[in-house]
Every structure is written in C-alpha cells, then in structure tokens.
C-alpha cells in the first residue's frame, strides 16, 4: 500500500524561519507562491522575462533574477517548463544553490530522465500536484485541496521528507492527501495518461462521431452530447464524489442495462499490447530521448503533427459551435 500523507502528517514547522524561492511565475509558480505566502512562508520569486517579474511584483512578491532568488534560499521550487529545466539548472540554479538546500520539482520528468544535474549536498524532492496551476490556487482558497504525488530522490540533509511534506502542506496538497511516489513512477503515470490513454480516447470519440454522422445525427448534436452539454463531465465528477460504481444510480435503468449488456462487445479489443509499448518507451527513456532530439531540431515533427491535425481550423469550428450553445446563442 502506498503511503498517503495528510495535514496531520505534514507540520509546517520545517519551513519556520526558512527562505523559499519559487523559480518561474507561470501556471504552477504563481499559485505555489500565493499559497506558500498565505500559509505563512517567507517567499521570493525568481523569473527570467520582465512580464513574469512584473506579474510577481503586482502580486506583492520580491522578484529577482533566478540566480539571486536561489542564492541563500533554503528551499527552491523549480516551477519552469520541464524542457528548459536542464539548461536553467546549469546556467542559473546549480551554481547559486547553498549546500543543504532542498530543490523541489513539480514533475518527475527532468530527474527521472537525467536531464538535470544538481550539485551533491542538496536534497532533491518532488511535490507534483494532480491539478492545473489555476486549480492549485482555487482549491487552496476554497479549502477543498487537491491530490499530489510526493517523493524524495536524494536526502542529503536528512531533512528531505519533513521539508517536502511541509511544502506539500503549505500549497494545499495534504488536505485531501499526497501519495508517496518515486520520480520515475510520477513521470510514468503522467506521460502514460498522455500517451497511453488520451490517444485511445481520441480514437473512440472520432470513431463514435463518424458512426453517428453516418446515422444522420447533426454534428452540433454530437458535440453537445460528447462534451458541450457537460453531462459526461458531471458523470466524472460523480465518480470522484461517490465512486464509479455508486454513480450508476444516477443513470436510468435503460442506460444501465444498455451499457452492461453491451460491455462484452468490447471485451475482445485488447489495448494492453499498445499500452505496454507506451510504458516501455517511457520507462526506458526512449520517449525522453526522442523529445529531447525533437527540441534540439526546432520541433519539426511537432509542426507536422499540428498541421496534419488541422488544429487551427478545428479551433475555429469549435469556437463557432460553442457560441451557438452559449446562453445568447449567437
Ligand atoms: P509554465 O509554462 O507555466 O512556466 C512558465 C514559467 O517558467 C514562466 O515564469 C517562465 O518565465 C519560466 N521559464 C521559462 N523558461 C525558463 C528558463 N529557461 N529559465 C527560467 N525560467 C523559465 O510551466 P508550468 O507551471 O505549467 O509547469 C511548471 C512545472 O509544473 C513543470 O515541471 C510541470 O511539469 C509541472 N506541472 C504543471 C502542471 C500544469 O497543469 N501546468 C500540473 C502539474 C505539474 P518567463 O515568463 O520569465 O520566461
């Protein structure tokens, strides 16, 4: 059984009198900085571009160059895109770190795939919210909290766990519960959802739309049914609130009978083989290597994939349909 930490397991005391640097003021960075400060923690922000520095200052933080924010900090939260983590650590973070400092990542990626090289003598730890940045703030403010994955990869100070749990607590991640994970486990599940589940769901929805169009159902109605109505979203919310099995009671008998009686038709569709390929590519580091090469080459395949998907036209179309279903309807 995985260990799950709650507020009572995560005192804030290990952060008393300690300086915390939040590096990056984007999706996660802003929410972490605000939550840490509201939890009574001494926070400074490190940024690269002027725009994020101004945003941090507008929120009342002392904002510095990254190296200045990191220097003398006891805890450094690296909240920058995973793909720039390696170069940012080499150029700005690593040389400025004090021995005994803790470096906290919000994702296992850079450490799991060897993209960062941190000096000996610093703790390397993980607090990875299962929540988008804006949700990290909203769920802290409304008191509901969110789930996170937490771990300690290197405990040089001997204090890695108490500090990690205190950071998790201060941002609101131990209210519902933080699950112990290694960096590789976090990176694997995170990437697997994107590479093993999302493409499969995309295929299901595309095939379903095709079959319904063939049956003469208007596209607007299909999109309403699939996501614009919010009905499926409600079902997922009910799964979270009362459980996947108990939520069945919210659906009609017809719906329950139809789903259960047809479930076997899909039993022979075996997705495990392709899903195992996804896991192997992730855990062997093959995906990380491929992605690093793509970045170095200036993202040529990414541009091709976006064009092939027709993303711009799709967005225009979706905007039109969404407007039709807005309260004004035009
Ligand atoms: P963002 O893309 O929102 O981060 C942008 C910030 O990173 C900006 O402040 C930007 O600064 C800074 N930045 C960009 N390049 C550099 C660089 N070379 N050196 C220093 N700073 C840089 O990132 P997220 O908040 O989305 O992600 C941060 C971490 O959180 C990642 O590890 C991610 O995996 C993790 N995470 C993200 C989630 C999400 O929902 N977004 C969910 C859970 C975890 P400037 O504007 O000054 O260029």
Coordinates of C-alpha atoms and ligand atoms in Angstrom, one line a residue:
X1 CA 0.0 0.0 0.0
X2 CA 1.3 3.5 -0.9
X3 CA 1.8 5.9 2.0
X4 CA -0.7 8.8 1.8
X5 CA 0.1 11.9 3.8
X6 CA -2.5 14.3 5.2
X7 CA -2.3 17.7 7.0
X8 CA -1.7 15.9 10.4
X9 CA 1.4 14.1 8.9
X10 CA 2.8 17.3 7.5
X11 CA 3.6 20.0 10.0
X12 CA 4.7 23.4 8.6
X13 CA 7.4 23.8 11.3
X14 CA 10.3 22.6 9.0
X15 CA 9.7 25.8 7.0
X16 CA 9.8 28.1 10.0
X17 CA 12.4 30.8 9.5
X18 CA 13.4 29.3 6.2
X19 CA 13.6 31.2 2.8
X20 CA 11.7 29.6 -0.1
X21 CA 12.4 30.6 -3.7
X22 CA 9.8 30.0 -6.3
X23 CA 11.5 29.9 -9.7
X24 CA 9.1 30.5 -12.6
X25 CA 5.9 32.5 -12.3
X26 CA 3.6 30.7 -14.7
X27 CA 0.8 28.2 -14.2
X28 CA 2.1 26.5 -11.1
X29 CA 4.6 29.1 -10.0
X30 CA 2.1 31.8 -9.3
X31 CA -0.3 29.5 -7.4
X32 CA 2.5 28.0 -5.3
X33 CA 3.9 31.4 -4.4
X34 CA 0.5 32.7 -3.3
X35 CA -0.4 29.5 -1.4
X36 CA 3.0 29.4 0.3
X37 CA 2.7 33.0 1.4
X38 CA -0.8 32.6 2.7
X39 CA 0.5 29.6 4.7
X40 CA 2.9 32.0 6.4
X41 CA 6.1 31.0 4.4
X42 CA 8.8 33.6 3.5
X43 CA 8.7 33.5 -0.3
X44 CA 10.7 35.2 -3.0
X45 CA 10.3 34.7 -6.7
X46 CA 12.9 34.2 -9.5
X47 CA 12.0 35.0 -13.1
X48 CA 13.6 35.4 -16.5
X49 CA 11.4 37.7 -18.5
X50 CA 10.2 41.1 -17.5
X51 CA 6.5 40.2 -17.9
X52 CA 6.5 37.5 -15.3
X53 CA 8.6 39.7 -13.0
X54 CA 6.0 42.4 -13.2
X55 CA 3.2 39.9 -12.6
X56 CA 5.0 38.6 -9.4
X57 CA 5.6 42.2 -8.2
X58 CA 2.0 43.1 -8.9
X59 CA 1.1 40.3 -6.5
X60 CA 3.3 41.8 -3.9
X61 CA 6.4 39.5 -4.2
X62 CA 10.0 40.4 -4.2
X63 CA 11.1 39.3 -7.7
X64 CA 14.7 38.7 -8.7
X65 CA 16.8 37.1 -11.4
X66 CA 16.7 33.4 -11.0
X67 CA 20.3 33.1 -9.5
X68 CA 19.6 35.9 -7.0
X69 CA 16.4 34.3 -5.8
X70 CA 18.1 30.9 -5.4
X71 CA 21.1 32.3 -3.6
X72 CA 20.6 31.8 0.2
X73 CA 17.3 30.1 -0.3
X74 CA 16.8 27.0 1.9
X75 CA 14.1 25.6 -0.4
X76 CA 14.0 26.1 -4.2
X77 CA 10.8 25.2 -6.0
X78 CA 11.6 24.8 -9.7
X79 CA 8.3 25.7 -11.5
X80 CA 9.5 26.1 -15.1
X81 CA 8.7 24.0 -18.2
X82 CA 10.3 20.6 -18.0
X83 CA 12.1 21.0 -21.3
X84 CA 14.1 24.0 -20.1
X85 CA 14.9 22.5 -16.7
X86 CA 18.3 21.1 -17.6
X87 CA 19.7 24.4 -19.1
X88 CA 18.2 26.6 -16.4
X89 CA 19.8 24.4 -13.7
X90 CA 23.2 24.6 -15.4
X91 CA 23.0 28.3 -16.1
X92 CA 21.3 29.8 -13.1
X93 CA 20.2 27.4 -10.4
X94 CA 23.0 24.9 -9.7
X95 CA 25.8 27.4 -9.2
X96 CA 23.7 29.5 -6.8
X97 CA 22.4 26.7 -4.6
X98 CA 23.5 26.6 -1.0
X99 CA 24.7 23.2 0.4
X100 CA 21.9 21.7 2.4
X101 CA 19.2 23.4 0.3
X102 CA 16.2 21.4 -0.9
X103 CA 15.2 21.5 -4.6
X104 CA 11.5 20.7 -5.1
X105 CA 10.2 19.7 -8.5
X106 CA 6.5 19.7 -9.5
X107 CA 7.1 16.9 -12.0
X108 CA 9.4 13.8 -12.0
X109 CA 10.4 14.2 -15.7
X110 CA 13.7 16.1 -15.5
X111 CA 15.2 14.0 -12.7
X112 CA 13.8 10.6 -13.9
X113 CA 15.3 11.0 -17.3
X114 CA 18.6 12.5 -16.2
X115 CA 18.0 15.9 -17.7
X116 CA 19.2 17.8 -14.6
X117 CA 22.5 17.6 -12.8
X118 CA 22.2 19.0 -9.3
X119 CA 25.2 19.5 -7.1
X120 CA 25.9 17.0 -4.3
X121 CA 24.8 18.1 -0.9
X122 CA 21.3 19.3 -1.9
X123 CA 18.1 17.4 -1.3
X124 CA 16.1 16.5 -4.5
X125 CA 12.4 16.2 -3.8
X126 CA 9.0 16.0 -5.5
X127 CA 5.6 17.7 -4.9
X128 CA 3.7 17.0 -8.1
X129 CA 0.1 18.4 -8.0
X130 CA -2.6 16.4 -9.9
X131 CA -4.1 19.7 -10.7
X132 CA -3.6 22.5 -13.2
X133 CA -2.0 25.7 -11.8
X134 CA -5.1 27.8 -11.5
X135 CA -6.8 24.9 -9.7
X136 CA -3.9 24.7 -7.2
X137 CA -4.8 28.3 -6.2
X138 CA -8.6 27.9 -6.3
X139 CA -8.6 24.6 -4.3
X140 CA -6.4 26.3 -1.7
X141 CA -8.6 29.3 -1.4
X142 CA -11.9 27.4 -1.2
X143 CA -10.3 24.9 1.3
X144 CA -11.0 21.8 -0.8
X145 CA -7.3 21.0 -1.5
X146 CA -6.0 18.7 -4.2
X147 CA -4.1 15.4 -4.6
X148 CA -0.4 15.4 -5.2
X149 CA 2.4 12.8 -5.6
X150 CA 5.3 13.4 -3.3
X151 CA 8.8 11.8 -3.0
X152 CA 12.4 12.3 -2.0
X153 CA 15.0 11.2 -4.5
X154 CA 18.1 12.4 -2.6
X155 CA 18.0 13.2 1.1
X156 CA 21.4 14.8 1.6
X157 CA 20.3 16.9 4.6
X158 CA 18.4 14.1 6.4
X159 CA 15.6 16.6 6.5
X160 CA 14.2 15.9 3.0
X161 CA 10.9 14.3 3.9
X162 CA 9.8 16.9 6.6
X163 CA 10.6 19.8 4.2
X164 CA 8.8 18.1 1.3
X165 CA 5.7 17.4 3.3
X166 CA 5.8 20.9 4.7
X167 CA 5.8 22.4 1.2
X168 CA 3.0 20.0 0.2
X169 CA 1.0 21.1 3.2
X170 CA 1.7 24.8 2.5
X171 CA 0.4 24.7 -1.0
X172 CA -2.7 22.7 0.0
X173 CA -1.6 19.2 -1.2
X174 CA -2.1 17.3 2.0
X175 CA -5.7 18.4 2.7
X176 CA -7.0 15.6 0.5
X177 CA -3.9 13.5 0.5
X178 CA -0.4 13.3 -1.1
X179 CA 0.7 9.8 -2.3
X180 CA 4.3 8.7 -2.0
X181 CA 5.9 8.1 -5.4
X182 CA 9.4 8.0 -7.0
X183 CA 10.2 10.5 -9.7
X184 CA 10.1 7.7 -12.3
X185 CA 6.7 6.5 -11.1
X186 CA 5.3 10.0 -11.3
X187 CA 6.8 10.6 -14.7
X188 CA 5.5 7.3 -15.9
X189 CA 1.9 7.8 -14.9
X190 CA 1.9 11.4 -16.1
X191 CA 3.2 10.5 -19.5
X192 CA 1.1 7.4 -19.7
X193 CA -2.1 9.3 -19.4
X194 CA -1.0 11.5 -22.3
X195 CA 0.5 8.7 -24.5
X196 CA -1.4 5.6 -23.5
X197 CA -4.9 6.8 -22.6
X198 CA -5.5 10.1 -24.4
X199 CA -4.8 8.8 -27.9
X200 CA -7.1 5.8 -27.3
X201 CA -9.9 8.1 -26.1
X202 CA -9.4 10.3 -29.1
X203 CA -9.9 7.3 -31.3
X204 CA -13.0 6.3 -29.5
X205 CA -14.6 9.7 -29.8
X206 CA -13.6 10.1 -33.5
X207 CA -15.0 6.7 -34.5
X208 CA -18.1 7.4 -32.5
X209 CA -18.6 10.8 -34.2
X210 CA -18.2 9.1 -37.6
X211 CA -20.7 6.4 -36.9
X212 CA -23.3 8.9 -35.6
X213 CA -22.8 11.2 -38.6
X214 CA -23.4 8.1 -40.9
X215 CA -26.6 7.6 -38.9
X216 CA -27.8 11.1 -39.8
X217 CA -27.2 12.8 -36.4
X218 CA -26.2 16.5 -36.8
X219 CA -22.6 17.3 -35.8
X220 CA -23.8 20.0 -33.4
X221 CA -25.8 17.5 -31.5
X222 CA -22.9 15.0 -31.5
X223 CA -20.6 17.7 -30.0
X224 CA -23.3 18.7 -27.5
X225 CA -23.7 15.0 -26.4
X226 CA -19.9 14.4 -26.2
X227 CA -18.8 17.4 -24.2
X228 CA -20.6 20.7 -24.7
X229 CA -23.6 19.8 -22.5
X230 CA -21.3 19.0 -19.6
X231 CA -23.2 15.8 -18.9
X232 CA -20.2 13.5 -19.2
X233 CA -18.2 15.9 -17.1
X234 CA -20.9 15.6 -14.4
X235 CA -20.6 11.8 -14.6
X236 CA -16.8 12.0 -14.0
X237 CA -17.5 14.4 -11.1
X238 CA -19.9 11.9 -9.6
X239 CA -17.2 9.2 -9.9
X240 CA -15.0 11.3 -7.8
X241 CA -17.6 12.3 -5.3
X242 CA -19.4 9.0 -4.8
X243 CA -17.3 6.4 -6.7
X244 CA -17.5 4.9 -10.2
X245 CA -19.9 2.1 -9.1
X246 CA -22.2 4.1 -6.9
X247 CA -22.6 6.8 -9.6
X248 CA -24.6 4.2 -11.7
X249 CA -27.6 5.0 -9.6
X250 CA -27.7 8.5 -11.2
X251 CA -28.4 6.9 -14.6
X252 CA -31.7 5.4 -15.8
X253 CA -32.3 1.6 -15.8
X254 CA -32.3 1.8 -19.6
X255 CA -28.9 3.3 -19.5
X256 CA -27.5 0.8 -17.0
X257 CA -28.9 -2.2 -18.9
X258 CA -27.7 -0.9 -22.2
X259 CA -24.1 -0.3 -21.0
X260 CA -23.8 -3.6 -19.1
X261 CA -25.4 -5.8 -21.7
X262 CA -23.1 -4.4 -24.5
X263 CA -19.9 -4.3 -22.5
X264 CA -18.8 -7.8 -23.8
X265 CA -18.7 -6.5 -27.4
X266 CA -15.6 -4.5 -26.5
X267 CA -14.0 -7.2 -24.3
X268 CA -12.0 -8.6 -27.3
X269 CA -10.5 -5.2 -28.0
X270 CA -7.1 -5.7 -26.4
X271 CA -5.3 -2.4 -25.8
X272 CA -2.8 -3.8 -23.4
X273 CA -0.1 -4.5 -26.0
X274 CA 0.0 -0.9 -27.3
X275 CA -0.3 0.4 -23.8
X276 CA 2.7 -1.7 -22.7
X277 CA 4.7 -0.2 -25.6
X278 CA 3.9 3.3 -24.2
X279 CA 5.1 2.2 -20.8
X280 CA 8.3 0.7 -22.2
X281 CA 9.1 3.8 -24.2
X282 CA 8.6 6.0 -21.1
X283 CA 10.4 3.9 -18.6
X284 CA 13.4 3.1 -20.9
X285 CA 13.9 6.8 -21.5
X286 CA 13.3 6.3 -25.3
X287 CA 10.5 8.9 -25.3
X288 CA 12.6 11.4 -23.3
X289 CA 15.4 10.9 -25.8
X290 CA 13.1 11.3 -28.8
X291 CA 11.6 14.5 -27.3
X292 CA 15.0 16.0 -26.5
X293 CA 16.1 15.4 -30.1
X294 CA 12.8 17.0 -31.3
X295 CA 13.5 20.1 -29.2
X296 CA 17.1 20.3 -30.4
X297 CA 15.9 20.1 -34.0
X298 CA 13.5 23.0 -33.5
X299 CA 10.3 20.9 -33.3
X300 CA 9.9 19.8 -36.9
X301 CA 7.7 16.8 -36.2
X302 CA 5.5 18.8 -33.8
X303 CA 4.8 21.3 -36.6
X304 CA 3.9 18.5 -39.0
X305 CA 1.6 16.8 -36.4
X306 CA -0.2 20.1 -35.7
X307 CA -0.7 20.7 -39.4
X308 CA -1.9 17.2 -40.0
X309 CA -4.4 17.5 -37.2
X310 CA -5.7 20.8 -38.7
X311 CA -5.7 22.3 -35.3
X312 CA -6.3 25.9 -36.3
X313 CA -9.4 25.0 -38.4
X314 CA -10.7 22.7 -35.7
X315 CA -10.4 25.5 -33.1
X316 CA -12.3 27.9 -35.4
X317 CA -15.0 25.3 -35.9
X318 CA -15.2 24.6 -32.2
X319 CA -15.5 28.3 -31.4
X320 CA -18.5 28.6 -33.8
X321 CA -20.3 25.6 -32.2
X322 CA -19.6 26.8 -28.7
X323 CA -21.0 30.2 -29.4
X324 CA -24.2 28.5 -30.7
X325 CA -24.6 26.8 -27.3
X326 CA -23.8 29.9 -25.3
X327 CA -26.7 31.4 -23.3
X328 CA -27.2 34.1 -26.0
X329 CA -26.9 31.5 -28.8
X330 CA -25.3 33.8 -31.3
Ligands
LIG1 P1 4.8 27.3 -17.3 O1 5.0 27.1 -18.7 O2 3.5 28.0 -16.9 O3 6.0 28.1 -16.7 C1 6.3 29.3 -17.2 C2 7.4 29.9 -16.3 O4 8.6 29.3 -16.5 C3 7.5 31.4 -16.6 O5 7.6 32.1 -15.4 C4 8.8 31.5 -17.3 O6 9.4 32.6 -17.1 C5 9.6 30.4 -16.7 N1 10.6 30.0 -17.6 C6 10.5 29.6 -18.9 N2 11.7 29.3 -19.4 C7 12.6 29.5 -18.4 C8 14.0 29.3 -18.3 N3 14.8 28.9 -19.3 N4 14.6 29.6 -17.1 C9 13.9 30.0 -16.1 N5 12.6 30.2 -16.1 C10 11.9 29.9 -17.3 O7 5.0 26.0 -16.5 P2 4.0 25.2 -15.6 O8 3.7 26.0 -14.4 O9 3.0 24.6 -16.5 O10 5.0 23.9 -15.2 C11 5.9 24.1 -14.2 C12 6.2 22.7 -13.6 O11 5.0 22.2 -13.0 C13 6.6 21.7 -14.7 O12 7.5 20.8 -14.1 C14 5.3 20.9 -14.9 O13 5.5 19.6 -15.4 C15 4.7 20.9 -13.5 N6 3.3 20.7 -13.5 C16 2.5 21.5 -14.3 C17 1.1 21.3 -14.3 C18 0.2 22.2 -15.1 O14 -1.0 22.0 -15.1 N7 0.6 23.2 -15.8 C19 0.4 20.3 -13.4 C20 1.4 19.7 -12.5 C21 2.7 19.9 -12.6 P3 9.4 33.9 -18.1 O15 8.0 34.3 -18.3 O16 10.2 34.8 -17.2 O17 10.1 33.4 -19.3

